[in-house]
Coordinates of C-alpha atoms in Angstrom, one line a residue:
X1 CA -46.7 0.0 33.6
X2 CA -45.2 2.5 31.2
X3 CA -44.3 1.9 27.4
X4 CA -41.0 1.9 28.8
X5 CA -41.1 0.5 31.4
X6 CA -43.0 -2.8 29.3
X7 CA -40.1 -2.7 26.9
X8 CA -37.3 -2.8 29.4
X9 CA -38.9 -5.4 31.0
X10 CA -39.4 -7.6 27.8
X11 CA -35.5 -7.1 27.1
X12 CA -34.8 -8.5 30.8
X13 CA -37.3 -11.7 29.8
X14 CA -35.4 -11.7 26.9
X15 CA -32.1 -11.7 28.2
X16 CA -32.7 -14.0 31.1
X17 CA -33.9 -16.5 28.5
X18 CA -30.8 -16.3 26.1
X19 CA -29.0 -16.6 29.8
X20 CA -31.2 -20.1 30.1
X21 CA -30.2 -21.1 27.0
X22 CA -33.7 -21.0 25.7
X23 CA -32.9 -18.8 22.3
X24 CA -36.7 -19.7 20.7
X25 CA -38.5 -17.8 23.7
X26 CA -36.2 -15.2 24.2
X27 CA -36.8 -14.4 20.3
X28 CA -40.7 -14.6 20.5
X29 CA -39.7 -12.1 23.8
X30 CA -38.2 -9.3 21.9
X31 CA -40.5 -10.0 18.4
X32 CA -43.5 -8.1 21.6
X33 CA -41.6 -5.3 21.5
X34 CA -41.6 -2.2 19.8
X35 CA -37.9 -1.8 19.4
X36 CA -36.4 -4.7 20.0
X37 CA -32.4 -4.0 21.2
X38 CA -30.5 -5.0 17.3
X39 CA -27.6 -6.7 19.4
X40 CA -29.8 -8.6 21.9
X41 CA -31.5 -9.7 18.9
X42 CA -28.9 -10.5 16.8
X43 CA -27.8 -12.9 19.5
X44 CA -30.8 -14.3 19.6
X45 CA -30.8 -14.8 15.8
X46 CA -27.7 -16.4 16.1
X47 CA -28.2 -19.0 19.1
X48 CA -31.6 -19.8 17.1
X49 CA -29.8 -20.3 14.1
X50 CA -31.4 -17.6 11.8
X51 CA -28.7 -16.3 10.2
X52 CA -30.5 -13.9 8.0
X53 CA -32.5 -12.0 11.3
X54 CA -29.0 -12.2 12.6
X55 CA -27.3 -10.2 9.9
X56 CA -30.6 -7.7 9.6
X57 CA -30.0 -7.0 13.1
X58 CA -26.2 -6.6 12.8
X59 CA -26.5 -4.8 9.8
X60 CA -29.2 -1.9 11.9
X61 CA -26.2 -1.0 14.1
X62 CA -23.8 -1.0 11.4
X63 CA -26.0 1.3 9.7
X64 CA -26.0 3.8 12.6
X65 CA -22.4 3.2 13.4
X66 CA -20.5 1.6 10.7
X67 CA -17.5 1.2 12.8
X68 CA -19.3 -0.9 15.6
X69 CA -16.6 -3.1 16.5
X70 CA -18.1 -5.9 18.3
X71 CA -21.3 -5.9 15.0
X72 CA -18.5 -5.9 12.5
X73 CA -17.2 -9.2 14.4
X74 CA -20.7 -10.9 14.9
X75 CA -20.7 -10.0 10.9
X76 CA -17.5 -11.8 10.5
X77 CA -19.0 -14.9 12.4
X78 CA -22.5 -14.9 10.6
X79 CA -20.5 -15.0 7.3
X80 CA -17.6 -17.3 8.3
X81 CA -21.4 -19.9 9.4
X82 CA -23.1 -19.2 5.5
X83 CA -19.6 -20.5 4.2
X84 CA -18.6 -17.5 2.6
X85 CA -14.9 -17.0 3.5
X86 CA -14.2 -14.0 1.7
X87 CA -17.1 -12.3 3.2
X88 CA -15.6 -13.3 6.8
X89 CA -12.2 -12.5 6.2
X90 CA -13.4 -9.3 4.7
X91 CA -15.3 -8.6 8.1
X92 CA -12.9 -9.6 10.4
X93 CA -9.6 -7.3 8.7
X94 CA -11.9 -4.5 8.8
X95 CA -12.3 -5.5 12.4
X96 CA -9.1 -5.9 13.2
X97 CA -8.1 -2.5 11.6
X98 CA -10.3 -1.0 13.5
X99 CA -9.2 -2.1 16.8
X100 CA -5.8 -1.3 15.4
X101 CA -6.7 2.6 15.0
X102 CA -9.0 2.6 18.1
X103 CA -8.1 -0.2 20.8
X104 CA -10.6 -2.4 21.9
X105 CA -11.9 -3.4 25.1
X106 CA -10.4 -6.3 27.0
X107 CA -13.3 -8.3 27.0
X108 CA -13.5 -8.4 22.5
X109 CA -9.9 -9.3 22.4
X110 CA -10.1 -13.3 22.1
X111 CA -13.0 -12.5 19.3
X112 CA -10.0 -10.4 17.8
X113 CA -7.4 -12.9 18.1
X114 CA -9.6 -15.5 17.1
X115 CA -10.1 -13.3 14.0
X116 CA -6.6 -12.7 13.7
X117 CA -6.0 -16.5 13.3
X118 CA -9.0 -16.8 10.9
X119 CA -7.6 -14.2 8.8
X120 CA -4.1 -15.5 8.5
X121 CA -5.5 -19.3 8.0
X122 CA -7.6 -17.5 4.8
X123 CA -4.5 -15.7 3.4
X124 CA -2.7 -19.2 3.3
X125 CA -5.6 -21.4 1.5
X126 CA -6.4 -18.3 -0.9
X127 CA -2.5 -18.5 -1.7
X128 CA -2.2 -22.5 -2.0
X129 CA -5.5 -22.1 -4.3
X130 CA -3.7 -19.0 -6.9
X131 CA -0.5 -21.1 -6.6
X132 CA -2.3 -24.2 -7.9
X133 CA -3.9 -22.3 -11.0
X134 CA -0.8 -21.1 -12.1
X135 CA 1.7 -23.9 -11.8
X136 CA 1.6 -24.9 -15.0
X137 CA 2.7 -21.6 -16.4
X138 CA 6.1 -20.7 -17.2
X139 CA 8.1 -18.1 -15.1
X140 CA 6.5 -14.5 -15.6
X141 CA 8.1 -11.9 -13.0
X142 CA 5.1 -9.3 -14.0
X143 CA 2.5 -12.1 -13.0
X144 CA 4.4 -13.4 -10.0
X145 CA 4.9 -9.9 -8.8
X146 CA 0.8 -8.7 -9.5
X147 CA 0.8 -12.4 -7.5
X148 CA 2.4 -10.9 -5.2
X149 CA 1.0 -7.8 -4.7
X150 CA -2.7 -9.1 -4.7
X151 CA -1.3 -11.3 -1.9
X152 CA 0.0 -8.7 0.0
X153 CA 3.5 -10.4 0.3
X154 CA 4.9 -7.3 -1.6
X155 CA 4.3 -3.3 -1.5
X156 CA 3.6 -1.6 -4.8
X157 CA 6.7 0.7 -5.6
X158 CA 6.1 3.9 -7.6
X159 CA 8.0 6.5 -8.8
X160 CA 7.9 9.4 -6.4
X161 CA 10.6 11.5 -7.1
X162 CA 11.4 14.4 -4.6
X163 CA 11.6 17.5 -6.8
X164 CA 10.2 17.0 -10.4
X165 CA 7.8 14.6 -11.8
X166 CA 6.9 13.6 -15.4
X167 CA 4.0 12.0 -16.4
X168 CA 3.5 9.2 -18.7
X169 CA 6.6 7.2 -17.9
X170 CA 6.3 3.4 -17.4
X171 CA 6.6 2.2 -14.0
X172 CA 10.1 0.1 -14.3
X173 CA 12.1 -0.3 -11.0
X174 CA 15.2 -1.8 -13.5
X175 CA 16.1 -1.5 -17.1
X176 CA 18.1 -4.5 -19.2
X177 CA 21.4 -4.0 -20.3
X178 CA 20.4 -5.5 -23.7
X179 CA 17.9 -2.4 -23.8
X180 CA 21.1 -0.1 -24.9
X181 CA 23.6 -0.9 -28.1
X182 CA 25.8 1.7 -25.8
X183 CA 26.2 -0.6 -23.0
X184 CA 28.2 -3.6 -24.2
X185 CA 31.0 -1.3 -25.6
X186 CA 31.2 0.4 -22.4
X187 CA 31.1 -2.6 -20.5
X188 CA 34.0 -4.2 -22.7
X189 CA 36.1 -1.3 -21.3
X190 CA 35.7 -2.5 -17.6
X191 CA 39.4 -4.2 -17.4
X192 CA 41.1 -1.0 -18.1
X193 CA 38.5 1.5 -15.8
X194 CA 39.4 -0.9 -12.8
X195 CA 43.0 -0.4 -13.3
X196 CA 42.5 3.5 -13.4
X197 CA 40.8 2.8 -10.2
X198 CA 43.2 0.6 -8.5
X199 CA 46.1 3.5 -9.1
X200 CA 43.8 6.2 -8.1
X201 CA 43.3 4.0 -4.8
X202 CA 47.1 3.7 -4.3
X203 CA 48.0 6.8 -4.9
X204 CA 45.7 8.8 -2.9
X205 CA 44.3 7.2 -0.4
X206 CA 42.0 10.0 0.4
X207 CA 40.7 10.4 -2.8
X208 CA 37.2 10.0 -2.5
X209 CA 35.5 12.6 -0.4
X210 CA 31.8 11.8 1.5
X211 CA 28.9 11.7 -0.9
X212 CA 26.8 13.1 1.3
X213 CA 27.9 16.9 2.1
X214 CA 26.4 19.6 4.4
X215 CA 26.5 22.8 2.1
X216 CA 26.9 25.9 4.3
X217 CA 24.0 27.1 2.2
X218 CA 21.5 24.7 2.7
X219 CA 19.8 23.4 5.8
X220 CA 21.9 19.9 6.8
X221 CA 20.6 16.9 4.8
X222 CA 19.0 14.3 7.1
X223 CA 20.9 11.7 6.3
X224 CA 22.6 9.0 8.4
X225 CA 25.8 9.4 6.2
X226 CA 25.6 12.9 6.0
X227 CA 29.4 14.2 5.8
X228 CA 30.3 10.3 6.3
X229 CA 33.5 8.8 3.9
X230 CA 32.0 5.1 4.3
X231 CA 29.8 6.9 1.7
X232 CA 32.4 7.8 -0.9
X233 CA 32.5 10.0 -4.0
X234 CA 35.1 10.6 -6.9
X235 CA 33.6 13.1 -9.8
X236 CA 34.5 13.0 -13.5
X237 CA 31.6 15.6 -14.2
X238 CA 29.9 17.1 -11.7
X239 CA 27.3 19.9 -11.9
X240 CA 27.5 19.6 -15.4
X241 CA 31.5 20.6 -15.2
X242 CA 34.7 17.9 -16.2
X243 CA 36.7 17.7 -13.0
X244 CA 39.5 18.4 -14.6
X245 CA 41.9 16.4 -12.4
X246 CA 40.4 13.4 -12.0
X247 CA 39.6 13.3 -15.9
X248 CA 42.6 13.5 -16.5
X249 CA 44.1 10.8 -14.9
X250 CA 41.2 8.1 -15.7
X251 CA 41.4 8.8 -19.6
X252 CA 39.7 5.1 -19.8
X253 CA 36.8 6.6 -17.5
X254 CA 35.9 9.8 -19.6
X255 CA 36.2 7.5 -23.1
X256 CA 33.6 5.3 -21.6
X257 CA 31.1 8.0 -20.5
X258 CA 31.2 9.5 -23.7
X259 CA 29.5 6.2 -25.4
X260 CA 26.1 6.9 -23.5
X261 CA 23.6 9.6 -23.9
X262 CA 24.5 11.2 -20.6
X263 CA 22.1 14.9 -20.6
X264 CA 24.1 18.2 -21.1
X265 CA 22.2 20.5 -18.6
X266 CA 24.1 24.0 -17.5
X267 CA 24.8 23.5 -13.8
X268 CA 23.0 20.0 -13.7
X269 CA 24.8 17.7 -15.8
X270 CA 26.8 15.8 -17.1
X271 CA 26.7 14.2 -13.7
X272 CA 29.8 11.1 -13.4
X273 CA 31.8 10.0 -10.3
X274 CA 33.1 6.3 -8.5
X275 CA 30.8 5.4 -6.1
X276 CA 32.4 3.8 -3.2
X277 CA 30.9 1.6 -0.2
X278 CA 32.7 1.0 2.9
X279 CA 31.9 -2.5 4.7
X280 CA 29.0 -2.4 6.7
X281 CA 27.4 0.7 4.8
X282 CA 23.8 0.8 4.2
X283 CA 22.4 3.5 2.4
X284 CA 18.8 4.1 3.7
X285 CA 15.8 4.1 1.4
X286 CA 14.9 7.2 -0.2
X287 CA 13.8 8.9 -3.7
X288 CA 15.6 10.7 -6.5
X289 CA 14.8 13.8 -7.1
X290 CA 13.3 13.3 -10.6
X291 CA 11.9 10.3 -13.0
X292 CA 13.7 12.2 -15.9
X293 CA 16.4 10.2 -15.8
X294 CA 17.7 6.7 -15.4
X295 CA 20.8 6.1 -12.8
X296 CA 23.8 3.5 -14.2
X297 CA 26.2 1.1 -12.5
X298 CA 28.8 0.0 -14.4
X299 CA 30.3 -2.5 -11.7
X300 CA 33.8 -2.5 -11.1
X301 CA 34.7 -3.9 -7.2
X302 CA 31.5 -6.2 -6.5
X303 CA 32.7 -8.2 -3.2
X304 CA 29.7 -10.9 -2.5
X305 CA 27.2 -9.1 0.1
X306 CA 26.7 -6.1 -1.7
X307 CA 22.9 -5.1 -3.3
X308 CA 20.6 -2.8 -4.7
X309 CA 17.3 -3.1 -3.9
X310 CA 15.0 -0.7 -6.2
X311 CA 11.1 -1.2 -5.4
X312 CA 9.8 -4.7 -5.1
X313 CA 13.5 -6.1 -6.8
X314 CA 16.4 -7.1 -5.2
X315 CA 19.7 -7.4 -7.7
X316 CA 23.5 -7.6 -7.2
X317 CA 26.0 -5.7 -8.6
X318 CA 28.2 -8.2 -10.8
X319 CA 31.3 -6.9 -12.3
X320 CA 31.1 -5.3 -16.1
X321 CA 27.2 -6.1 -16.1
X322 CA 25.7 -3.1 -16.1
X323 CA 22.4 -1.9 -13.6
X324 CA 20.1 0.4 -15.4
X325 CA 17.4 1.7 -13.1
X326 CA 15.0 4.4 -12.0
X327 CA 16.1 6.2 -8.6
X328 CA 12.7 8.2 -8.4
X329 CA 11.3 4.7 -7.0
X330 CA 12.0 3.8 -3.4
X331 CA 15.8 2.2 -3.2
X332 CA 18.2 1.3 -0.7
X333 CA 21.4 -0.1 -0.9
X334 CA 23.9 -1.8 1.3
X335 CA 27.7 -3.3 1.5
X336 CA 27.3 -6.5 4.6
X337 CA 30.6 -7.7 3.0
X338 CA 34.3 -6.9 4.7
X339 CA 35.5 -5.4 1.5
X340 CA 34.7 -2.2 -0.7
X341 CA 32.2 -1.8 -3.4
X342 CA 32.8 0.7 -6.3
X343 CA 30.4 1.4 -9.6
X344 CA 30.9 4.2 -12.1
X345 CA 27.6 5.9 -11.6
X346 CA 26.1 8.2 -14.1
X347 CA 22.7 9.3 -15.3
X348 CA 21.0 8.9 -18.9
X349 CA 17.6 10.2 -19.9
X350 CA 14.8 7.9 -20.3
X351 CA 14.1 6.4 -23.6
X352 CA 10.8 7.0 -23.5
X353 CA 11.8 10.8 -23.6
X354 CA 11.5 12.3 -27.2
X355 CA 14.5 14.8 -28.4
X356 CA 11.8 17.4 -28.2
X357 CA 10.8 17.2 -24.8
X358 CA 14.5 16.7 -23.7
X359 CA 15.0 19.9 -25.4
X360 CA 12.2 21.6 -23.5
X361 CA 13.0 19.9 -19.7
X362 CA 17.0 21.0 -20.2
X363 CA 15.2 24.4 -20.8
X364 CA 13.1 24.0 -17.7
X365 CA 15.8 22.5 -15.6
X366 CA 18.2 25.5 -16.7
X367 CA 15.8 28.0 -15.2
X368 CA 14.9 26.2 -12.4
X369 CA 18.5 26.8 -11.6
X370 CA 18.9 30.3 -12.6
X371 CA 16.2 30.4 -9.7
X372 CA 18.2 28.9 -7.1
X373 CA 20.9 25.6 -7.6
X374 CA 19.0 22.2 -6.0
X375 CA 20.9 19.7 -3.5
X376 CA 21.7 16.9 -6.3
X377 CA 21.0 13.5 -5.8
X378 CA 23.0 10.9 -7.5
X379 CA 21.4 7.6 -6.3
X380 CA 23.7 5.4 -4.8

């Protein structure tokens, strides 16, 4: 008989034993030859109850195919046996994102769902057990959200804005209104804005034209409320010019804007306008343009239903209470109420922007310009 012919003969008498049930003389089968088959080994390993010439073996086709799917859920198993939970868990989502990005073959998919359940049963002690050590402590959002995050139960946000980025900014989805001495007296000037508002609204009943505007120009935004007036949009300032008209006639409006440290860019901004909801408007998530600025809601019709979700955080507009926050992060917002929402919306620069580099990016927003105007996004 042949060398091969020996070996494929032992891995039958090896096989036909495991088949038998008899794991000890299928083992001593395989330790005769030369190169024993890893995963008819490893099972033998693991009907034997040697965990460690069960892993060795797993861990010689892993090393020739690191994305063996039916060694990375024997690996899962040998772990899930030693008591180490982590190391099974960590085994069987690598597993199961494997067989996510591949398929697998009918016959692995109760190992995967029984991995599936392992996984999930994990994830639920491992958050009763971080739960528990921190129960005692007071309320922290930063260390409920990291909490969070570690636990996969939220996505981490960050700023991604669509045209310009600068570095070095904190990562804040919202500001406090508390942040500002500009924002109390503004918000103190609510009563009288809203009456503006309310005549406006009488008066012209048309007022408000979409937000969203294909520019014969430009290639069409793609935007569900692209040229849509449940998406509506009255400017003070826009492009960095007073709209005469409607300044005009809101005097209350313009006094208010001129109490915060809106940027003065030549074709950019001042940037001011009511933004207006329709019921049953959602506006889709999407990013700013840049993380230069922050955006500002001063609420003035705040029916309940209505929310501004920016990141990981979820708030509601309340009327007169200011929202500070930073549009180059993912944000969405939505009206599920039956009546219409309005904010004064505006832009301010960042804080953490020094007067010299304000300076320098109106200078580099200015030529960017000159170059060729950008579709201007106001953020909801």
């Amino acid at each position: 008989m042949t060398d091969t012919g020996r070996e494929r003969a032992l891995a039958d008498a090896a096989m036909a034993a495991l088949r038998q049930g008899d794991a000890q003389r299928a083992l001593a089968t395989l330790r005769d030859m030369q190169e024993p088959p890893p995963m008819l080994l490893a099972q033998a390993c693991n009907r034997s109850g040697d965990l460690d010439g069960e892993a060795a073996a797993l861990r010689r086709i892993l090393d020739q195919d690191i994305r063996n799917l039916p060694a990375m859920l024997a690996m899962g198993q040998n772990a899930d046996r030693r008591g180490d939970a982590r190391g099974a868990t960590s085994w069987y989502r690598s597993a199961l994102a494997q067989a996510a990005a591949t398929g697998a073959p009918p016959q692995l998919q109760p190992l995967l769902h029984k991995a599936q359940d392992y996984v999930a049963r994990s994830s639920r002690t491992f958050e009763d057990h971080l739960m528990d050590a921190i129960s005692g402590l007071p309320a922290l959002p930063r260390i409920q959200l990291a909490t969070d995050l570690l636990l996969g139960k939220q996505s981490l946000f960050l700023q991604q804005p669509s045209m310009f980025y600068f570095p070095g900014l904190p990562q804040r989805a919202f500001y406090e209104r508390s942040e500002f001495d500009w924002v109390a007296p503004m918000e103190a000037m609510t009563g009288a804005i809203v009456a503006e508002l309310e005549q406006v609204r009488a008066q012209e009943a048309a007022a408000f034209a979409p937000y969203v505007q294909t520019s014969p120009l430009r290639p069409a935004p793609n935007n569900p409320l692209r040229d849509d007036d449940r998406w509506g949009a009255l400017y003070f300032w826009q492009n960095g010019e007073q709209v005469a008209a409607n300044a005009d006639r809101c005097p209350a409006v313009m006094a208010a804007l001129a109490l915060a440290p809106i940027p003065v860019i030549a074709g950019r901004s001042p940037m001011a306008l009511w933004s207006l909801l329709k019921p049953g408007t959602h506006i889709q998530p999407h990013h700013g343009l840049l993380n230069t600025r922050l955006i500002c809601h001063l609420p003035l019709l705040t029916p309940d239903g209505c929310a501004l979700r920016v990141g990981a955080e979820t708030r509601t507009w309340r009327t007169g209470e200011m929202l500070l926050f930073d549009d180059s992060i993912e944000h969405e917002a939505w009206n599920r109420s039956s009546d219409t929402r309005v904010v004064l919306l505006f832009e301010i620069w960042r804080p953490e922007i020094e007067a010299e580099e304000r300076d320098a990016l109106t200078q580099l927003f200015q030529a960017i310009d000159r170059f060729g105007p950008a579709q201007v996004d106001t953020g909801g």
